[in-house]
Structures are given as C-alpha cells and as structure tokens.
CSV table of C-alpha atoms in Angstrom, one decimal:
chain,number,residue,atom,x,y,z
M,1,LEU,CA,18.5,-11.3,-10.4
M,2,ASP,CA,17.6,-11.8,-14.0
M,3,MET,CA,19.0,-8.5,-14.9
M,4,ASP,CA,21.1,-5.8,-13.1
M,5,CYS,CA,20.8,-2.1,-14.0
M,6,GLY,CA,24.5,-1.5,-12.6
M,7,PRO,CA,27.8,-3.1,-13.2
M,8,PHE,CA,27.8,-5.4,-10.2
M,9,LEU,CA,26.7,-8.7,-12.0
M,10,GLY,CA,29.1,-8.1,-14.8
M,11,GLN,CA,32.1,-7.5,-12.4
M,12,HIS,CA,31.4,-10.4,-10.0
M,13,THR,CA,29.4,-13.2,-11.7
M,14,GLU,CA,32.3,-15.1,-13.3
M,15,ASP,CA,34.2,-15.2,-10.0
M,16,ALA,CA,31.1,-16.4,-8.2
M,17,VAL,CA,30.9,-19.3,-10.6
M,18,ARG,CA,34.5,-20.2,-10.1
M,19,LYS,CA,34.1,-20.2,-6.3
M,20,GLY,CA,31.0,-22.5,-6.5
M,21,LEU,CA,28.5,-19.7,-5.2
M,22,LEU,CA,26.6,-19.7,-8.4
M,23,THR,CA,25.9,-22.4,-11.0
M,24,GLU,CA,25.8,-21.9,-14.9
M,25,ALA,CA,22.5,-23.4,-14.7
M,26,GLU,CA,21.2,-20.4,-12.7
M,27,ILE,CA,22.8,-18.0,-15.0
M,28,ASN,CA,21.1,-19.8,-18.0
M,29,ASN,CA,17.7,-19.5,-16.4
M,30,ALA,CA,18.2,-15.7,-15.7
M,31,LEU,CA,19.4,-15.4,-19.4
M,32,LEU,CA,16.3,-17.5,-20.6
M,33,ASN,CA,14.0,-15.2,-18.9
M,34,THR,CA,15.6,-12.1,-20.2
M,35,LEU,CA,15.9,-13.2,-23.8
M,36,THR,CA,12.2,-14.5,-23.6
M,37,VAL,CA,11.1,-10.8,-22.8
M,38,GLN,CA,13.4,-9.6,-25.9
M,39,MET,CA,11.8,-12.1,-28.2
M,40,ARG,CA,8.3,-11.0,-27.0
M,41,LEU,CA,9.4,-7.5,-28.1
M,42,GLY,CA,10.3,-8.8,-31.5
M,43,MET,CA,14.1,-8.1,-31.1
M,44,PHE,CA,15.1,-10.9,-33.2
M,45,ASP,CA,12.6,-10.9,-35.9
M,46,GLY,CA,14.4,-9.0,-38.5
M,47,GLU,CA,13.7,-5.3,-39.5
M,48,PRO,CA,12.0,-3.5,-36.5
M,49,SER,CA,10.0,-1.2,-38.6
M,50,SER,CA,7.8,-4.2,-39.9
M,51,LYS,CA,7.2,-5.2,-36.2
M,52,PRO,CA,4.4,-3.9,-33.8
M,53,TYR,CA,6.9,-2.0,-31.8
M,54,GLY,CA,9.2,-0.9,-34.5
M,55,ASN,CA,7.6,2.4,-35.5
M,56,LEU,CA,7.1,3.8,-32.0
M,57,GLY,CA,8.3,7.4,-32.0
M,58,PRO,CA,8.0,10.7,-30.0
M,59,GLU,CA,4.4,11.0,-31.2
M,60,ASP,CA,3.6,8.0,-29.2
M,61,VAL,CA,4.8,9.6,-26.0
M,62,CYS,CA,2.4,11.8,-23.8
M,63,THR,CA,-0.8,10.7,-25.8
M,64,PRO,CA,-4.1,11.7,-24.3
M,65,ALA,CA,-4.5,8.1,-23.3
M,66,HIS,CA,-1.3,7.9,-21.4
M,67,GLN,CA,-1.9,11.2,-19.6
M,68,GLU,CA,-5.4,10.1,-18.7
M,69,LEU,CA,-3.7,6.7,-17.3
M,70,ALA,CA,-1.3,8.9,-15.1
M,71,LEU,CA,-4.3,10.8,-13.7
M,72,GLU,CA,-6.2,7.7,-13.0
M,73,ALA,CA,-3.4,6.1,-11.3
M,74,ALA,CA,-3.0,9.0,-9.0
M,75,ARG,CA,-6.7,9.1,-8.3
M,76,GLN,CA,-6.7,5.4,-7.3
M,77,GLY,CA,-3.5,5.7,-5.2
M,78,ILE,CA,-4.9,8.4,-2.9
M,79,VAL,CA,-5.8,7.3,0.6
M,80,LEU,CA,-8.3,9.1,2.8
M,81,LEU,CA,-7.1,8.6,6.4
M,82,LYS,CA,-9.4,10.9,8.4
M,83,ASN,CA,-12.7,12.5,7.4
M,84,HIS,CA,-14.2,13.7,10.9
M,85,GLY,CA,-17.4,15.7,10.6
M,86,PRO,CA,-17.1,15.0,7.6
M,87,PRO,CA,-15.7,18.1,6.0
M,88,LEU,CA,-14.9,16.1,2.8
M,89,PRO,CA,-15.7,16.2,-0.1
M,90,LEU,CA,-15.6,20.2,-0.2
M,91,SER,CA,-18.4,21.9,-2.1
M,92,THR,CA,-17.8,24.4,-5.0
M,93,ARG,CA,-20.9,26.1,-3.6
M,94,HIS,CA,-19.9,26.5,0.0
M,95,HIS,CA,-16.1,26.6,-0.5
M,96,GLN,CA,-15.6,29.2,-3.1
M,97,SER,CA,-12.3,30.3,-1.8
M,98,VAL,CA,-9.6,27.8,-0.6
M,99,ALA,CA,-6.3,28.8,1.1
M,100,ILE,CA,-3.6,26.6,-0.2
M,101,ILE,CA,-0.7,26.3,2.3
M,102,GLY,CA,2.6,24.3,2.6
M,103,PRO,CA,5.9,23.6,0.9
M,104,ASN,CA,4.4,20.9,-1.4
M,105,SER,CA,1.5,23.1,-2.5
M,106,ASN,CA,2.9,24.1,-5.8
M,107,VAL,CA,5.6,21.4,-6.4
M,108,THR,CA,6.1,19.6,-9.8
M,109,VAL,CA,9.2,17.2,-9.6
M,110,THR,CA,8.5,16.4,-6.0
M,111,MET,CA,5.4,14.6,-7.2
M,112,VAL,CA,7.2,12.0,-9.3
M,113,GLY,CA,9.6,10.8,-6.5
M,114,ASN,CA,12.5,9.0,-8.1
M,115,TYR,CA,13.1,6.3,-10.8
M,116,ALA,CA,10.8,8.4,-13.2
M,117,GLY,CA,11.1,9.5,-16.7
M,118,VAL,CA,10.6,13.1,-18.0
M,119,ALA,CA,7.0,14.2,-17.2
M,120,CYS,CA,4.7,15.2,-20.1
M,121,GLY,CA,3.7,18.2,-18.0
M,122,TYR,CA,2.6,18.9,-14.3
M,123,THR,CA,-0.5,19.8,-12.6
M,124,THR,CA,0.4,21.1,-9.1
M,125,PRO,CA,-2.0,20.9,-6.1
M,126,LEU,CA,-2.4,24.8,-6.4
M,127,GLN,CA,-3.3,24.4,-10.0
M,128,GLY,CA,-5.7,21.5,-9.5
M,129,ILE,CA,-7.6,23.1,-6.7
M,130,GLY,CA,-7.7,26.4,-8.7
M,131,ARG,CA,-9.9,24.6,-11.2
M,132,TYR,CA,-12.6,24.2,-8.5
M,133,ALA,CA,-12.2,27.4,-6.4
M,134,LYS,CA,-10.6,30.8,-5.9
M,135,THR,CA,-7.1,30.1,-4.3
M,136,ILE,CA,-5.2,32.1,-1.7
M,137,TYR,CA,-1.6,30.8,-1.8
M,138,GLN,CA,0.9,30.9,0.9
M,139,GLN,CA,3.9,28.7,1.0
M,140,GLY,CA,4.2,28.7,4.9
M,141,CYS,CA,7.5,27.0,4.9
M,142,ALA,CA,10.4,27.8,2.4
M,143,ASP,CA,10.7,24.0,1.8
M,144,VAL,CA,10.0,20.8,3.5
M,145,ALA,CA,12.8,21.2,6.0
M,146,CYS,CA,10.8,24.1,7.5
M,147,VAL,CA,13.4,25.5,9.7
M,148,SER,CA,11.8,29.0,10.0
M,149,ASP,CA,8.5,30.3,11.1
M,150,GLN,CA,8.9,33.5,9.0
M,151,GLN,CA,6.0,32.7,6.7
M,152,PHE,CA,3.6,31.5,9.4
M,153,VAL,CA,1.7,34.6,10.0
M,154,ALA,CA,1.0,35.1,6.3
M,155,ALA,CA,-0.3,31.5,6.2
M,156,MET,CA,-2.5,32.0,9.2
M,157,ASP,CA,-4.0,35.1,7.6
M,158,ALA,CA,-4.8,33.2,4.5
M,159,ALA,CA,-6.7,30.6,6.4
M,160,ARG,CA,-8.7,33.3,8.3
M,161,GLN,CA,-9.9,34.7,4.8
M,162,ALA,CA,-10.9,31.5,3.0
M,163,ASP,CA,-13.9,29.3,3.0
M,164,ALA,CA,-11.6,26.2,3.5
M,165,THR,CA,-7.9,25.6,4.0
M,166,VAL,CA,-5.8,22.9,2.5
M,167,LEU,CA,-2.3,22.2,3.9
M,168,VAL,CA,-0.1,20.3,1.5
M,169,MET,CA,2.9,19.0,3.6
M,170,GLY,CA,5.1,16.0,4.0
M,171,LEU,CA,8.4,15.0,2.5
M,172,ASP,CA,10.6,15.0,-0.7
M,173,GLN,CA,13.7,13.5,-1.9
M,174,SER,CA,15.9,15.7,0.4
M,175,ILE,CA,14.4,13.8,3.4
M,176,GLU,CA,13.9,10.3,1.9
M,177,ALA,CA,15.5,8.7,-1.1
M,178,GLU,CA,17.8,5.9,-2.1
M,179,SER,CA,21.0,6.3,0.0
M,180,ARG,CA,19.2,8.8,2.3
M,181,ASP,CA,17.5,7.4,5.3
M,182,ARG,CA,15.0,9.3,7.5
M,183,THR,CA,16.1,9.6,11.2
M,184,GLU,CA,12.6,9.9,12.5
M,185,LEU,CA,8.8,9.5,11.6
M,186,LEU,CA,7.7,13.0,12.5
M,187,LEU,CA,7.3,15.8,10.0
M,188,PRO,CA,10.5,17.7,9.4
M,189,GLY,CA,11.3,20.9,11.0
M,190,ARG,CA,8.5,23.1,12.1
M,191,GLN,CA,5.8,21.6,9.8
M,192,GLN,CA,3.7,20.3,12.8
M,193,GLU,CA,3.6,23.7,14.3
M,194,LEU,CA,2.5,25.4,11.1
M,195,ILE,CA,-0.2,22.9,10.6
M,196,SER,CA,-1.5,23.3,14.2
M,197,LYS,CA,-1.3,27.0,14.0
M,198,VAL,CA,-3.0,27.4,10.6
M,199,ALA,CA,-5.9,24.9,11.7
M,200,ALA,CA,-6.5,27.0,14.8
M,201,ALA,CA,-6.8,30.2,12.8
M,202,SER,CA,-8.8,28.7,9.8
M,203,LYS,CA,-12.4,30.1,9.3
M,204,GLY,CA,-13.5,27.0,7.4
M,205,PRO,CA,-12.6,23.3,7.4
M,206,THR,CA,-8.9,22.3,7.5
M,207,ILE,CA,-7.7,19.4,5.3
M,208,LEU,CA,-4.1,18.0,5.6
M,209,VAL,CA,-2.7,16.5,2.5
M,210,LEU,CA,0.6,14.5,2.7
M,211,MET,CA,3.1,13.7,0.2
M,212,SER,CA,5.6,11.0,1.2
M,213,GLY,CA,6.8,7.6,0.2
M,214,GLY,CA,6.8,6.4,3.8
M,215,PRO,CA,4.8,6.7,6.9
M,216,ILE,CA,4.5,9.8,8.9
M,217,ASP,CA,3.5,10.2,12.6
M,218,VAL,CA,0.6,12.6,12.3
M,219,SER,CA,-1.1,11.6,15.6
M,220,PHE,CA,-1.3,15.3,16.5
M,221,ALA,CA,-3.4,16.0,13.4
M,222,GLU,CA,-5.6,12.8,13.9
M,223,ASN,CA,-6.4,14.0,17.4
M,224,ASP,CA,-6.9,17.7,16.5
M,225,PRO,CA,-10.7,18.4,16.1
M,226,LYS,CA,-9.8,21.6,14.0
M,227,ILE,CA,-8.3,19.3,11.3
M,228,GLY,CA,-11.3,17.4,9.7
M,229,GLY,CA,-9.6,15.6,7.1
M,230,ILE,CA,-6.2,13.9,6.4
M,231,VAL,CA,-5.3,12.6,2.8
M,232,TRP,CA,-2.1,10.7,1.9
M,233,ALA,CA,-1.2,11.2,-1.8
M,234,GLY,CA,2.2,9.5,-1.7
M,235,TYR,CA,4.2,10.8,-4.7
M,236,PRO,CA,1.3,10.9,-7.1
M,237,GLY,CA,3.1,11.7,-10.4
M,238,GLN,CA,2.7,14.3,-13.1
M,239,ALA,CA,-1.2,14.6,-12.6
M,240,GLY,CA,-1.0,14.5,-8.7
M,241,GLY,CA,-2.4,18.0,-8.3
M,242,ALA,CA,-5.5,17.2,-10.6
M,243,ALA,CA,-6.1,13.8,-8.7
M,244,ILE,CA,-5.7,15.4,-5.4
M,245,SER,CA,-8.3,18.2,-6.1
M,246,ASP,CA,-10.7,15.7,-7.6
M,247,VAL,CA,-10.7,13.8,-4.4
M,248,LEU,CA,-11.0,16.9,-2.3
M,249,PHE,CA,-14.0,18.1,-4.2
M,250,GLY,CA,-15.7,14.7,-4.6
M,251,THR,CA,-15.3,14.2,-8.5
M,252,THR,CA,-13.4,11.1,-7.3
M,253,ASN,CA,-14.4,8.9,-4.4
M,254,PRO,CA,-11.2,7.8,-2.8
M,255,GLY,CA,-10.6,4.0,-2.6
M,256,GLY,CA,-7.0,3.6,-1.9
M,257,LYS,CA,-5.5,1.6,1.1
M,258,LEU,CA,-2.4,2.0,3.0
M,259,PRO,CA,0.3,-0.3,1.7
M,260,MET,CA,2.3,-0.2,5.0
M,261,THR,CA,1.7,0.3,8.8
M,262,TRP,CA,2.1,4.0,10.0
M,263,TYR,CA,3.8,3.6,13.4
M,264,PRO,CA,4.2,6.2,16.0
M,265,GLN,CA,7.5,8.0,16.6
M,266,ASP,CA,8.4,6.1,19.7
M,267,TYR,CA,8.6,2.9,17.6
M,268,VAL,CA,11.9,4.0,16.1
M,269,THR,CA,12.9,5.7,19.3
M,270,ASN,CA,12.8,2.7,21.3
M,271,LEU,CA,14.2,-0.1,19.1
M,272,PRO,CA,17.1,-0.3,16.8
M,273,MET,CA,16.3,-0.1,13.1
M,274,THR,CA,19.2,-2.6,12.5
M,275,ASN,CA,17.1,-5.4,14.0
M,276,MET,CA,15.5,-7.2,11.1
M,277,ALA,CA,13.5,-9.6,13.1
M,278,MET,CA,9.8,-9.9,12.2
M,279,ARG,CA,8.5,-11.7,15.2
M,280,PRO,CA,8.2,-10.0,18.6
M,281,SER,CA,10.3,-11.2,21.4
M,282,LYS,CA,9.0,-10.9,25.1
M,283,SER,CA,12.5,-11.5,26.5
M,284,ASN,CA,13.9,-8.3,25.3
M,285,GLY,CA,10.6,-6.3,24.8
M,286,TYR,CA,11.0,-6.2,20.9
M,287,PRO,CA,7.5,-5.6,19.5
M,288,GLY,CA,8.0,-7.2,16.2
M,289,ARG,CA,7.3,-5.7,12.7
M,290,THR,CA,4.5,-5.2,10.2
M,291,TYR,CA,0.8,-5.9,10.7
M,292,ARG,CA,1.5,-9.6,10.7
M,293,PHE,CA,3.3,-9.6,14.0
M,294,TYR,CA,3.3,-6.2,15.6
M,295,LYS,CA,0.7,-5.7,18.4
M,296,GLY,CA,1.6,-2.2,19.6
M,297,LYS,CA,0.1,1.3,18.9
M,298,VAL,CA,-0.3,2.6,15.3
M,299,VAL,CA,-1.1,5.8,13.9
M,300,TYR,CA,-2.9,3.9,11.0
M,301,PRO,CA,-2.9,0.2,10.4
M,302,PHE,CA,-1.8,-1.4,7.1
M,303,GLY,CA,-4.8,-1.5,4.8
M,304,HIS,CA,-6.4,1.5,6.3
M,305,GLY,CA,-8.4,3.8,4.0
M,306,ILE,CA,-11.8,5.2,4.1
M,307,SER,CA,-14.4,6.4,1.6
M,308,TYR,CA,-17.1,9.0,1.1
M,309,THR,CA,-19.7,6.1,1.1
M,310,ASN,CA,-20.1,3.0,3.2
M,311,PHE,CA,-19.6,-0.6,2.2
M,312,VAL,CA,-21.0,-3.6,3.9
M,313,HIS,CA,-19.8,-7.2,3.3
M,314,THR,CA,-21.5,-10.4,3.5
M,315,ILE,CA,-20.1,-13.8,2.8
M,316,ALA,CA,-22.5,-15.5,0.2
M,317,SER,CA,-20.6,-18.8,0.1
M,318,ALA,CA,-17.4,-20.4,1.6
M,319,PRO,CA,-16.4,-23.8,2.7
M,320,THR,CA,-16.2,-24.7,6.4
M,321,MET,CA,-13.8,-27.5,5.9
M,322,VAL,CA,-10.9,-28.3,3.4
M,323,SER,CA,-9.0,-31.5,3.2
M,324,VAL,CA,-5.4,-31.2,2.5
M,325,PRO,CA,-4.2,-34.4,0.6
M,326,LEU,CA,-0.8,-35.7,1.6
M,327,ASP,CA,1.8,-37.1,-0.8
M,328,GLY,CA,1.6,-40.9,-0.5
M,329,HIS,CA,5.3,-41.1,-0.8
M,330,ARG,CA,5.6,-39.2,2.5
M,331,GLN,CA,3.8,-41.9,4.5
M,332,ALA,CA,6.5,-42.3,7.1
M,333,SER,CA,6.6,-38.7,8.0
M,334,ARG,CA,2.8,-38.1,7.8
M,335,ASN,CA,2.0,-39.1,11.3
M,336,ALA,CA,4.6,-36.7,12.6
M,337,THR,CA,3.6,-33.9,10.7
M,338,ILE,CA,-0.3,-34.3,11.5
M,339,SER,CA,0.5,-34.8,15.2
M,340,GLY,CA,2.5,-31.6,15.1
M,341,LYS,CA,-0.5,-29.7,14.0
M,342,ALA,CA,1.3,-28.5,10.8
M,343,ILE,CA,2.1,-29.9,7.5
M,344,ARG,CA,5.2,-29.1,5.6
M,345,VAL,CA,4.1,-27.6,2.2
M,346,THR,CA,6.5,-30.1,0.5
M,347,HIS,CA,4.5,-33.0,1.9
M,348,ALA,CA,1.1,-31.8,0.6
M,349,ARG,CA,-0.3,-32.2,-2.9
M,350,CYS,CA,-0.5,-28.5,-3.6
M,351,ASN,CA,-1.7,-28.6,-7.2
M,352,ARG,CA,-5.1,-27.1,-7.5
M,353,LEU,CA,-5.6,-27.1,-3.8
M,354,SER,CA,-7.7,-24.1,-3.5
M,355,PHE,CA,-11.2,-23.0,-2.5
M,356,GLY,CA,-13.5,-20.2,-3.5
M,357,VAL,CA,-15.1,-17.5,-1.4
M,358,GLN,CA,-18.1,-15.5,-2.7
M,359,VAL,CA,-18.5,-11.9,-1.0
M,360,ASP,CA,-21.4,-9.7,-1.6
M,361,VAL,CA,-20.3,-5.9,-1.3
M,362,LYS,CA,-23.2,-3.4,-0.8
M,363,ASN,CA,-22.8,0.3,-1.1
M,364,THR,CA,-25.1,1.6,1.5
M,365,GLY,CA,-24.2,5.3,1.0
M,366,SER,CA,-25.2,7.9,-1.4
M,367,MET,CA,-22.1,8.1,-3.7
M,368,ASP,CA,-20.8,5.6,-6.1
M,369,GLY,CA,-17.5,4.2,-5.0
M,370,THR,CA,-14.6,1.8,-5.7
M,371,HIS,CA,-13.8,-0.6,-2.9
M,372,THR,CA,-10.7,-2.6,-2.4
M,373,LEU,CA,-11.8,-5.8,-0.7
M,374,LEU,CA,-9.1,-7.1,1.7
M,375,VAL,CA,-9.2,-10.8,2.8
M,376,TYR,CA,-7.0,-11.8,5.8
M,377,SER,CA,-6.3,-15.1,7.3
M,378,LYS,CA,-5.8,-15.7,11.0
M,379,PRO,CA,-4.1,-19.1,11.3
M,380,PRO,CA,-4.5,-21.4,14.2
M,381,ALA,CA,-2.6,-20.1,17.4
M,382,GLY,CA,1.1,-20.9,17.4
M,383,HIS,CA,4.0,-19.0,18.8
M,384,TRP,CA,5.7,-18.7,15.4
M,385,ALA,CA,2.5,-18.0,13.4
M,386,PRO,CA,1.7,-14.4,12.4
M,387,LEU,CA,-1.4,-12.7,14.0
M,388,LYS,CA,-3.0,-12.5,10.4
M,389,GLN,CA,-1.8,-12.2,6.9
M,390,LEU,CA,-3.4,-10.8,3.6
M,391,VAL,CA,-4.3,-13.6,1.5
M,392,ALA,CA,-6.4,-12.0,-1.2
M,393,PHE,CA,-7.7,-8.6,-2.4
M,394,GLU,CA,-10.0,-7.5,-5.0
M,395,LYS,CA,-11.0,-4.1,-6.4
M,396,VAL,CA,-14.8,-3.6,-7.1
M,397,HIS,CA,-16.8,-0.5,-8.3
M,398,VAL,CA,-20.3,-0.5,-6.5
M,399,ALA,CA,-22.9,2.2,-7.4
M,400,ALA,CA,-24.7,3.8,-4.6
M,401,GLY,CA,-27.5,1.6,-3.3
M,402,THR,CA,-26.4,-1.4,-5.2
M,403,GLN,CA,-24.5,-4.7,-4.6
M,404,GLN,CA,-21.9,-6.6,-6.4
M,405,ARG,CA,-20.7,-10.2,-5.8
M,406,VAL,CA,-16.9,-10.7,-5.7
M,407,GLY,CA,-15.2,-14.1,-6.1
M,408,ILE,CA,-12.0,-14.8,-4.3
M,409,ASP,CA,-9.8,-17.7,-4.9
M,410,VAL,CA,-7.6,-18.8,-1.9
M,411,HIS,CA,-4.7,-21.2,-2.7
M,412,VAL,CA,-4.2,-23.2,0.5
M,413,CYS,CA,-0.4,-23.9,0.1
M,414,LYS,CA,0.4,-20.4,-1.1
M,415,PHE,CA,-1.9,-18.3,1.1
M,416,LEU,CA,-2.6,-20.3,4.3
M,417,SER,CA,0.8,-21.5,4.9
M,418,VAL,CA,3.2,-19.9,7.3
M,419,VAL,CA,7.0,-20.0,7.8
M,420,ASP,CA,8.2,-21.4,11.1
M,421,ARG,CA,11.2,-20.1,13.1
M,422,SER,CA,13.4,-22.4,11.1
M,423,GLY,CA,12.4,-21.0,7.8
M,424,ILE,CA,10.2,-24.2,6.9
M,425,ARG,CA,6.9,-23.3,5.2
M,426,ARG,CA,4.1,-25.2,6.7
M,427,ILE,CA,0.3,-25.4,6.6
M,428,PRO,CA,-1.2,-25.3,10.1
M,429,MET,CA,-4.1,-27.8,10.6
M,430,GLY,CA,-7.3,-26.6,12.3
M,431,ALA,CA,-9.4,-23.5,12.1
M,432,HIS,CA,-8.3,-20.6,10.0
M,433,SER,CA,-10.3,-17.5,10.4
M,434,LEU,CA,-11.0,-15.4,7.4
M,435,HIS,CA,-11.5,-11.6,7.9
M,436,ILE,CA,-13.2,-9.6,5.5
M,437,GLY,CA,-13.9,-6.1,6.9
M,438,ASP,CA,-16.1,-6.8,10.0
M,439,VAL,CA,-17.1,-10.3,8.8
M,440,LYS,CA,-15.2,-13.5,10.0
M,441,HIS,CA,-15.6,-17.0,8.6
M,442,SER,CA,-13.9,-20.2,9.9
M,443,VAL,CA,-12.4,-22.6,7.5
M,444,SER,CA,-11.0,-25.9,9.1
M,445,LEU,CA,-8.1,-27.6,7.4
M,446,GLN,CA,-7.8,-31.3,8.0
M,447,ALA,CA,-5.1,-33.6,6.8
M,448,SER,CA,-6.3,-36.3,4.3
M,449,ILE,CA,-5.3,-38.7,1.5
M,450,LEU,CA,-8.4,-37.8,-0.6
M,451,GLY,CA,-8.7,-34.0,-0.7
M,452,VAL,CA,-12.4,-33.6,-0.6
M,453,ILE,CA,-13.8,-30.1,-0.2
M,454,LYS,CA,-17.1,-29.8,1.8
M,455,SER,CA,-19.2,-26.6,1.8
C-alpha cells in the first residue's frame, strides 16, 4: 500500500524492515507516489491561497454541477435486469397513479452505502416517482429485515388501487457492511413473500427495484409473470430516487451492466465460502468462481444489463493473425515455450504489442441509448485457462436508427495472457475467440521473431 487510512503501517512497518519482510526501497517508492500526488495538489508551493486549490471553501461544495454529476452517476449505474412485456418504461399518461411499496421506498442514508461524506440533500424513490405520478405509499415492511407481515394487507390494497406498482426492496448496512457478512443470497426475512403477494394483487404492471451492494437470488421474481420488470440500483447515492424514477419513466434509457455474477442461493449453501480457489475441481465437485471459471446456473451473469432499445454489433475490421515476437536472449527456452503452446509473458517483447478492433454499433430501436460494449476473449483450450475473460469495454451513445463505430485496442500481453496453476502468466498460442455481443471473431497468435500483424 502507498497509504494506509488506519494505524497498521505506522505500527508495523519499522519492524517489518528489521525482519527483512520489507525493503526501504519499497517504502521509498510508496513515499514517492504519495508525495507526487501532494505536489500535484501544490502542497509544497508556498502560500496555498495563491494556488489553484488554495481558495476552495464551503461555497464549492454541493454546486449545481456537482449535484448533476451525482444524478448522472446514479443514472449510469442503474441496471435493467428484466423487462418482460415490456412494462417499462412507464407512461405518465397511462400510469397516473403509482403504488410505492417497500422498506427502501423512502430511504435517504441507505442510498449512499458507506465510505461517503455528508450528502448535499436526498431525493428518495418516493419523492422521485412523485415528480412523475400521484403516489400511494405503503412501507410493507418496517425495515429490510422484514420479520413481520403486519403491513402486507395495506400494501396489497395500495397495489389494487394504482395504475402501476413499484416495490423498492433489497438490503442496507444492517445486512451487508464492512465486518458484517451476509449469511445467504436470498432477500431478508419475508421480503420475497411481500413481493409475490403484492404482485399477485396489483392492478397494473409490477416493477421490482433492488438496492444492494452484492448479488441477490431473485429467481422467484425473474420467473414470476406478474413481475414485469426488475431494476438493480446498487446504492445509488444522494440523487438515487431521481435516477430510479428517470429510468422507470423512460427519461433515461438504462445502460448499466452487472459488475458481478448473481449466483443462486444453493451456490453458497453447497460450498464453503472459505474456499478461495477460482478454478473448478471435478474431484471434489467444486464449481469455481466468477464468470471466468464458473459453469453452473446463475440468476444473472456478469455483464448482464438490458435497454429500452436494441443494439446490433458488426465487426468492421480486426486482424486474423498476430505474431508474438520472442525476446532474442531467450533463445534457449524458446522452443520449449512454443512446443508447450504458451509463452511466458517475460519471454515476449510486449512493448507496443497490441492490435485494434473496429466495431460498428447500430441502434435498431426507437429510443436513443448508451451502450456498454463488452469485449471478451476465449483463449485456446487448456485445463488451467479461463472459459473467457473481459479484455476491453467501451461506452458509446447511439441515437435511434443510427450507427457508431467504436475502436478497441487489445494489448496482447496484458489482456490475452492467462495465469497458470503455478501463478505464471503465459500467452497461449493459437486461436483466441473474441466475443462481442452475439458476434465472434478468431485471432490466431503465433510465436515469431519479427512480430508482423496481418489483417
């Protein structure tokens, strides 16, 4: 670490140097990085008031630009998981009254998670939706623990009256936080029961909005035809309620993607969470972890996220073969690494060893949208290689009926290499398959002294 927010480094670093666990050179490097940032801030340049950051004060906090940034960050972070029908976006014309139900419907501090400063002000989901429609509010559960069904009947009555129903459910810091581990992936207490009963009673479309930092097994909602839409908001910050309502009513077209795999509950029931191995093991039935190695059932996969429009990918240009030049000083080991179908990264001339991929993204729907282009690589088969790995991503805004060309740069040593069972990073030779949406393209890596790229 270059910097420690607690007392650990101050208490133990000197002893670590004495024991030979840490060198002074490593400390000097961390100090150099920390001081460099301080120099960039002008902390050693004399009187602070004469410098760019020296006159910042309370009036620079919570400016309109900063508050707009908080709102935009929340909008971009929201992920649309399900839209079957589709019921979303809601219409201010057809959905003039909305039942807002759930323990996270009118929360403030919950939305900022932890490691946050004092918010400028909050817009709760109830307040946000209230800007678009008449609201009928029922909490449903006293809190996210939801141990009682005492408020269920009133929530179901609200859903029967309204043109649409939005359930704002999920978790908060009482369930997941630093030093507080979750014990399961299901919604806490009787939340699932409340959701299903309200959906069954609802007169109009039912939308489930989830607040959480981690994945939740909501298979029941994904499979319930009465629940037309599912939205994951994470912990969206001070403007979370405004961002959620903008997505629900189509002012914002959602473009977020899941940053983690959402596993079913039996994933944590059937294997120890103390096992940190990434790769699966057939001998003991261990399924592995993350989209890179796990082959089992998922609730939603890593990178999942849908839109109110449709995007079509076409690869405009990409190489079919890339030569990987070997370091001439490694001549003795060169034949061994080639015959093993993988080259150590340290044996390759990695500087500037990259290739470009041009992708056309066409918006074939009727709504403008921002699309996150995810580029995966599937390396040549090998028992230690991942199933696939994310090698690049790019966000692009595409107006309805138009097309945008996106350039992706893939660095071979950084992104097409994999780590073997011994912890050695290697570049597999042979065909690497690039996956971009439904499109696939094969790039063959071949060991060479010259390093010529052929399209």
